[in-house]
Structures are given as C-alpha cells and as structure tokens.
C-alpha cells in the first residue's frame, strides 16, 4: 500500500518528501517538480481509449442467435446507462498508477425496477482476502471495502438508533471492539 500511495503522489505531482520541502523552504530555494509520470500515464490511458472493443455475444453450443442478440443489446444498454467507457478508463488509470483496480457491479433497486449498476472502487478502499493465495477474486472467500462516514451519513443510511449508538461510543471514548 505504501508503494501505491507513493505512485499516486508522483502521478499528481507531489514528488517531494515533507522533510526536503521544509529544508528547501528554510534555504529559500524553490521545490521544482517536473512531472513526467502524469503525461506518461495519460498517454497509456489514451492508448487504452483508442483500443476499446465492442462486446458481442455469440451463441454457445446449443444456443440460439436470438438469445445472443438480446444479451448483446442488454450489455450495450448497461454500458450506456453506466457510462462504462469512462469507468473503464478510470479503472485502467487506477490500475496503472496503483497496480490494481476494482469494479463494483450490483443490482440497484432504488427505481422500483432493478438495473445493473457499475462503479469503480478506489483501490485503497478495497482489502482483498488476506488469506487468499490467488490474485483472482473468484478464489477469495471474502473482500472488504472500507468507507468513512459522518454521523449524519450513518443516520441517513442506517437510521437514528445506529448513529446514536456510535455517538455514545465516541463521547465515552469506548472502542468498537469492547
């Protein structure tokens, strides 16, 4: 994680250690940054965007073309509804900079009828199965996604009783494992 954080800082142009910045400031010298990482990554991402493919479903053995065409149209609709071209580029960029990246694909029932919702998780928020021996998520038994929430967000999402319980714990200084 430390290497990924350093890579991301280089990407956004924060390539100086604070100790070095303080020393340069004390000496009255500027901290010159020539960011060669950003344009290099952007060039790689640009290549990725020009090499996109259109997905088409072909019928497998025993399948029929009509079902394959319906599945292709469904995939196109999901792609358009989720702005998947942009998400794919974001996923690719995060993978280049932080060495890993993740889609979050789930059913969204908020509009009554279900729809497939696709988003990109920031790799720093995703903790893969620590006991897994495989890079392939299908072999993981668990995966954790971390989030920071304000008490107001917790109340809106999970109700006033949960927010009050956490507010009480915070005010008494009690840990969450107690």
PDB file of C-alpha atoms in Angstrom:
ATOM      1  CA  UNK A   1       0.000   0.000   0.000  1.00  0.00           C
ATOM      2  CA  UNK A   2       2.884   2.378   0.719  1.00  0.00           C
ATOM      3  CA  UNK A   3       4.247   1.930  -2.811  1.00  0.00           C
ATOM      4  CA  UNK A   4       0.779   2.514  -4.304  1.00  0.00           C
ATOM      5  CA  UNK A   5       0.374   5.696  -2.241  1.00  0.00           C
ATOM      6  CA  UNK A   6       3.798   6.927  -3.374  1.00  0.00           C
ATOM      7  CA  UNK A   7       2.941   6.120  -7.001  1.00  0.00           C
ATOM      8  CA  UNK A   8      -0.307   8.090  -6.741  1.00  0.00           C
ATOM      9  CA  UNK A   9       1.529  11.064  -5.213  1.00  0.00           C
ATOM     10  CA  UNK A  10       4.031  11.018  -8.072  1.00  0.00           C
ATOM     11  CA  UNK A  11       1.141  10.880 -10.544  1.00  0.00           C
ATOM     12  CA  UNK A  12      -0.475  14.025  -9.098  1.00  0.00           C
ATOM     13  CA  UNK A  13       2.845  15.856  -8.816  1.00  0.00           C
ATOM     14  CA  UNK A  14       3.548  15.511  -5.088  1.00  0.00           C
ATOM     15  CA  UNK A  15       7.026  14.103  -5.525  1.00  0.00           C
ATOM     16  CA  UNK A  16       8.864  15.793  -2.677  1.00  0.00           C
ATOM     17  CA  UNK A  17       9.124  14.481   0.888  1.00  0.00           C
ATOM     18  CA  UNK A  18       7.962  16.987   3.502  1.00  0.00           C
ATOM     19  CA  UNK A  19      11.418  16.955   5.107  1.00  0.00           C
ATOM     20  CA  UNK A  20      13.019  18.005   1.817  1.00  0.00           C
ATOM     21  CA  UNK A  21      10.377  20.679   1.221  1.00  0.00           C
ATOM     22  CA  UNK A  22      11.000  22.133   4.676  1.00  0.00           C
ATOM     23  CA  UNK A  23      14.755  22.199   4.060  1.00  0.00           C
ATOM     24  CA  UNK A  24      14.354  23.927   0.684  1.00  0.00           C
ATOM     25  CA  UNK A  25      11.955  26.484   2.168  1.00  0.00           C
ATOM     26  CA  UNK A  26      14.372  27.191   5.015  1.00  0.00           C
ATOM     27  CA  UNK A  27      17.137  27.768   2.470  1.00  0.00           C
ATOM     28  CA  UNK A  28      14.873  29.984   0.347  1.00  0.00           C
ATOM     29  CA  UNK A  29      15.039  27.637  -2.641  1.00  0.00           C
ATOM     30  CA  UNK A  30      12.062  26.547  -4.745  1.00  0.00           C
ATOM     31  CA  UNK A  31      10.970  22.920  -4.998  1.00  0.00           C
ATOM     32  CA  UNK A  32      10.915  22.343  -8.734  1.00  0.00           C
ATOM     33  CA  UNK A  33       8.773  19.427  -9.885  1.00  0.00           C
ATOM     34  CA  UNK A  34       8.893  18.208 -13.464  1.00  0.00           C
ATOM     35  CA  UNK A  35       6.123  15.652 -13.532  1.00  0.00           C
ATOM     36  CA  UNK A  36       6.956  13.054 -16.179  1.00  0.00           C
ATOM     37  CA  UNK A  37       4.624  10.486 -14.624  1.00  0.00           C
ATOM     38  CA  UNK A  38       1.332  12.272 -15.386  1.00  0.00           C
ATOM     39  CA  UNK A  39       1.861  12.663 -19.147  1.00  0.00           C
ATOM     40  CA  UNK A  40       3.231   9.118 -19.423  1.00  0.00           C
ATOM     41  CA  UNK A  41       0.206   7.610 -17.656  1.00  0.00           C
ATOM     42  CA  UNK A  42      -2.144   9.827 -19.673  1.00  0.00           C
ATOM     43  CA  UNK A  43      -0.515   8.578 -22.890  1.00  0.00           C
ATOM     44  CA  UNK A  44      -1.027   4.970 -21.807  1.00  0.00           C
ATOM     45  CA  UNK A  45      -4.660   5.696 -20.894  1.00  0.00           C
ATOM     46  CA  UNK A  46      -5.108   7.441 -24.247  1.00  0.00           C
ATOM     47  CA  UNK A  47      -3.895   4.291 -25.988  1.00  0.00           C
ATOM     48  CA  UNK A  48      -6.387   2.262 -23.974  1.00  0.00           C
ATOM     49  CA  UNK A  49      -9.267   4.506 -25.048  1.00  0.00           C
ATOM     50  CA  UNK A  50      -8.409   4.129 -28.733  1.00  0.00           C
ATOM     51  CA  UNK A  51      -8.288   0.349 -28.485  1.00  0.00           C
ATOM     52  CA  UNK A  52     -11.710  -0.291 -26.955  1.00  0.00           C
ATOM     53  CA  UNK A  53     -13.707  -3.176 -28.290  1.00  0.00           C
ATOM     54  CA  UNK A  54     -17.403  -3.674 -28.827  1.00  0.00           C
ATOM     55  CA  UNK A  55     -18.700  -6.701 -26.995  1.00  0.00           C
ATOM     56  CA  UNK A  56     -20.896  -9.125 -28.873  1.00  0.00           C
ATOM     57  CA  UNK A  57     -22.406 -12.312 -27.507  1.00  0.00           C
ATOM     58  CA  UNK A  58     -22.176 -15.366 -29.718  1.00  0.00           C
ATOM     59  CA  UNK A  59     -24.381 -18.363 -29.121  1.00  0.00           C
ATOM     60  CA  UNK A  60     -22.586 -21.231 -27.447  1.00  0.00           C
ATOM     61  CA  UNK A  61     -23.114 -24.806 -28.500  1.00  0.00           C
ATOM     62  CA  UNK A  62     -26.837 -25.448 -28.319  1.00  0.00           C
ATOM     63  CA  UNK A  63     -27.624 -21.710 -28.012  1.00  0.00           C
ATOM     64  CA  UNK A  64     -29.554 -19.589 -30.462  1.00  0.00           C
ATOM     65  CA  UNK A  65     -28.726 -16.329 -32.206  1.00  0.00           C
ATOM     66  CA  UNK A  66     -31.881 -14.566 -30.946  1.00  0.00           C
ATOM     67  CA  UNK A  67     -30.829 -15.019 -27.288  1.00  0.00           C
ATOM     68  CA  UNK A  68     -27.270 -13.923 -28.117  1.00  0.00           C
ATOM     69  CA  UNK A  69     -28.600 -10.762 -29.800  1.00  0.00           C
ATOM     70  CA  UNK A  70     -30.818  -9.987 -26.777  1.00  0.00           C
ATOM     71  CA  UNK A  71     -27.838 -10.386 -24.430  1.00  0.00           C
ATOM     72  CA  UNK A  72     -25.716  -8.129 -26.666  1.00  0.00           C
ATOM     73  CA  UNK A  73     -28.425  -5.440 -26.543  1.00  0.00           C
ATOM     74  CA  UNK A  74     -28.625  -5.809 -22.754  1.00  0.00           C
ATOM     75  CA  UNK A  75     -24.855  -5.356 -22.441  1.00  0.00           C
ATOM     76  CA  UNK A  76     -24.994  -2.244 -24.646  1.00  0.00           C
ATOM     77  CA  UNK A  77     -27.803  -0.786 -22.504  1.00  0.00           C
ATOM     78  CA  UNK A  78     -25.858  -1.449 -19.286  1.00  0.00           C
ATOM     79  CA  UNK A  79     -22.740   0.102 -20.854  1.00  0.00           C
ATOM     80  CA  UNK A  80     -24.625   3.264 -21.850  1.00  0.00           C
ATOM     81  CA  UNK A  81     -26.566   3.601 -18.575  1.00  0.00           C
ATOM     82  CA  UNK A  82     -23.372   3.428 -16.530  1.00  0.00           C
ATOM     83  CA  UNK A  83     -21.078   5.473 -18.804  1.00  0.00           C
ATOM     84  CA  UNK A  84     -18.891   2.379 -18.924  1.00  0.00           C
ATOM     85  CA  UNK A  85     -16.351   3.795 -21.397  1.00  0.00           C
ATOM     86  CA  UNK A  86     -15.379   6.480 -18.876  1.00  0.00           C
ATOM     87  CA  UNK A  87     -15.438   3.994 -15.965  1.00  0.00           C
ATOM     88  CA  UNK A  88     -13.240   1.588 -17.911  1.00  0.00           C
ATOM     89  CA  UNK A  89     -10.657   4.332 -18.499  1.00  0.00           C
ATOM     90  CA  UNK A  90     -10.777   5.307 -14.804  1.00  0.00           C
ATOM     91  CA  UNK A  91     -10.361   1.658 -13.809  1.00  0.00           C
ATOM     92  CA  UNK A  92      -7.428   1.291 -16.192  1.00  0.00           C
ATOM     93  CA  UNK A  93      -5.779   4.503 -14.932  1.00  0.00           C
ATOM     94  CA  UNK A  94      -6.093   3.396 -11.293  1.00  0.00           C
ATOM     95  CA  UNK A  95      -4.627   0.026 -12.253  1.00  0.00           C
ATOM     96  CA  UNK A  96      -1.635   1.659 -13.929  1.00  0.00           C
ATOM     97  CA  UNK A  97      -0.978   4.057 -11.042  1.00  0.00           C
ATOM     98  CA  UNK A  98      -1.842   1.843  -8.048  1.00  0.00           C
ATOM     99  CA  UNK A  99      -1.190  -1.625  -9.566  1.00  0.00           C
ATOM    100  CA  UNK A 100      -4.755  -2.835  -9.000  1.00  0.00           C
ATOM    101  CA  UNK A 101      -8.308  -1.657  -9.521  1.00  0.00           C
ATOM    102  CA  UNK A 102     -11.853  -2.905  -8.999  1.00  0.00           C
ATOM    103  CA  UNK A 103     -15.309  -2.641 -10.494  1.00  0.00           C
ATOM    104  CA  UNK A 104     -18.300  -2.613  -8.155  1.00  0.00           C
ATOM    105  CA  UNK A 105     -21.168  -4.291 -10.010  1.00  0.00           C
ATOM    106  CA  UNK A 106     -24.516  -4.753  -8.272  1.00  0.00           C
ATOM    107  CA  UNK A 107     -28.253  -4.592  -8.720  1.00  0.00           C
ATOM    108  CA  UNK A 108     -29.829  -1.218  -7.948  1.00  0.00           C
ATOM    109  CA  UNK A 109     -33.470  -1.483  -6.868  1.00  0.00           C
ATOM    110  CA  UNK A 110     -33.941   2.180  -5.944  1.00  0.00           C
ATOM    111  CA  UNK A 111     -36.066   2.977  -9.006  1.00  0.00           C
ATOM    112  CA  UNK A 112     -38.520   0.131  -8.492  1.00  0.00           C
ATOM    113  CA  UNK A 113     -37.334  -1.972 -11.382  1.00  0.00           C
ATOM    114  CA  UNK A 114     -33.875  -3.414 -10.938  1.00  0.00           C
ATOM    115  CA  UNK A 115     -30.977  -2.167 -13.017  1.00  0.00           C
ATOM    116  CA  UNK A 116     -27.342  -3.168 -13.179  1.00  0.00           C
ATOM    117  CA  UNK A 117     -25.181  -0.515 -11.558  1.00  0.00           C
ATOM    118  CA  UNK A 118     -21.449  -0.353 -12.279  1.00  0.00           C
ATOM    119  CA  UNK A 119     -18.936   1.838 -10.471  1.00  0.00           C
ATOM    120  CA  UNK A 120     -15.196   1.892  -9.811  1.00  0.00           C
ATOM    121  CA  UNK A 121     -13.848   1.438  -6.296  1.00  0.00           C
ATOM    122  CA  UNK A 122     -10.662   3.226  -5.290  1.00  0.00           C
ATOM    123  CA  UNK A 123      -8.041   0.505  -4.726  1.00  0.00           C
ATOM    124  CA  UNK A 124      -7.045   1.986  -1.368  1.00  0.00           C
ATOM    125  CA  UNK A 125     -10.584   1.293  -0.100  1.00  0.00           C
ATOM    126  CA  UNK A 126     -10.596  -2.386  -1.101  1.00  0.00           C
ATOM    127  CA  UNK A 127      -8.953  -5.011   1.093  1.00  0.00           C
ATOM    128  CA  UNK A 128      -8.708  -8.354  -0.733  1.00  0.00           C
ATOM    129  CA  UNK A 129      -8.980 -11.626   1.170  1.00  0.00           C
ATOM    130  CA  UNK A 130      -5.812 -11.627   3.329  1.00  0.00           C
ATOM    131  CA  UNK A 131      -5.818 -15.449   3.443  1.00  0.00           C
ATOM    132  CA  UNK A 132      -6.129 -15.995  -0.293  1.00  0.00           C
ATOM    133  CA  UNK A 133      -3.238 -17.393  -2.284  1.00  0.00           C
ATOM    134  CA  UNK A 134      -4.735 -16.220  -5.590  1.00  0.00           C
ATOM    135  CA  UNK A 135      -4.956 -12.894  -7.394  1.00  0.00           C
ATOM    136  CA  UNK A 136      -8.271 -13.998  -8.899  1.00  0.00           C
ATOM    137  CA  UNK A 137     -11.254 -12.668  -6.882  1.00  0.00           C
ATOM    138  CA  UNK A 138     -13.329 -15.760  -7.674  1.00  0.00           C
ATOM    139  CA  UNK A 139     -10.968 -17.668  -5.370  1.00  0.00           C
ATOM    140  CA  UNK A 140     -11.385 -15.202  -2.480  1.00  0.00           C
ATOM    141  CA  UNK A 141     -13.688 -16.165   0.365  1.00  0.00           C
ATOM    142  CA  UNK A 142     -14.133 -12.530   1.401  1.00  0.00           C
ATOM    143  CA  UNK A 143     -13.285  -8.976   0.445  1.00  0.00           C
ATOM    144  CA  UNK A 144     -13.630  -5.785   2.491  1.00  0.00           C
ATOM    145  CA  UNK A 145     -14.477  -2.296   1.221  1.00  0.00           C
ATOM    146  CA  UNK A 146     -13.772   0.451   3.738  1.00  0.00           C
ATOM    147  CA  UNK A 147     -15.583   3.766   3.991  1.00  0.00           C
ATOM    148  CA  UNK A 148     -15.507   6.780   6.287  1.00  0.00           C
ATOM    149  CA  UNK A 149     -18.954   8.107   7.185  1.00  0.00           C
ATOM    150  CA  UNK A 150     -20.063  11.098   9.200  1.00  0.00           C
ATOM    151  CA  UNK A 151     -22.670  10.505  11.893  1.00  0.00           C
ATOM    152  CA  UNK A 152     -25.187  12.295   9.666  1.00  0.00           C
ATOM    153  CA  UNK A 153     -24.417   9.911   6.787  1.00  0.00           C
ATOM    154  CA  UNK A 154     -24.790   6.940   9.125  1.00  0.00           C
ATOM    155  CA  UNK A 155     -28.140   8.248  10.352  1.00  0.00           C
ATOM    156  CA  UNK A 156     -29.384   8.751   6.780  1.00  0.00           C
ATOM    157  CA  UNK A 157     -28.219   5.323   5.662  1.00  0.00           C
ATOM    158  CA  UNK A 158     -28.845   3.098   8.687  1.00  0.00           C
ATOM    159  CA  UNK A 159     -31.156   5.062  10.982  1.00  0.00           C
ATOM    160  CA  UNK A 160     -31.047   7.286  14.026  1.00  0.00           C
ATOM    161  CA  UNK A 161     -30.542   4.429  16.534  1.00  0.00           C
ATOM    162  CA  UNK A 162     -27.268   3.332  14.886  1.00  0.00           C
ATOM    163  CA  UNK A 163     -25.986   6.900  14.730  1.00  0.00           C
ATOM    164  CA  UNK A 164     -26.890   7.498  18.386  1.00  0.00           C
ATOM    165  CA  UNK A 165     -25.108   4.300  19.451  1.00  0.00           C
ATOM    166  CA  UNK A 166     -21.950   5.439  17.659  1.00  0.00           C
ATOM    167  CA  UNK A 167     -22.291   8.973  19.019  1.00  0.00           C
ATOM    168  CA  UNK A 168     -22.489   7.487  22.541  1.00  0.00           C
ATOM    169  CA  UNK A 169     -19.399   5.326  21.949  1.00  0.00           C
ATOM    170  CA  UNK A 170     -17.475   8.319  20.627  1.00  0.00           C
ATOM    171  CA  UNK A 171     -18.474  10.533  23.554  1.00  0.00           C
ATOM    172  CA  UNK A 172     -17.496   7.931  26.164  1.00  0.00           C
ATOM    173  CA  UNK A 173     -14.212   7.027  24.453  1.00  0.00           C
ATOM    174  CA  UNK A 174     -15.166   3.352  24.296  1.00  0.00           C
ATOM    175  CA  UNK A 175     -13.633   1.363  21.454  1.00  0.00           C
ATOM    176  CA  UNK A 176     -15.674  -0.545  18.958  1.00  0.00           C
ATOM    177  CA  UNK A 177     -14.322  -3.927  19.999  1.00  0.00           C
ATOM    178  CA  UNK A 178     -15.405  -3.543  23.632  1.00  0.00           C
TER     179      UNK A 178
END
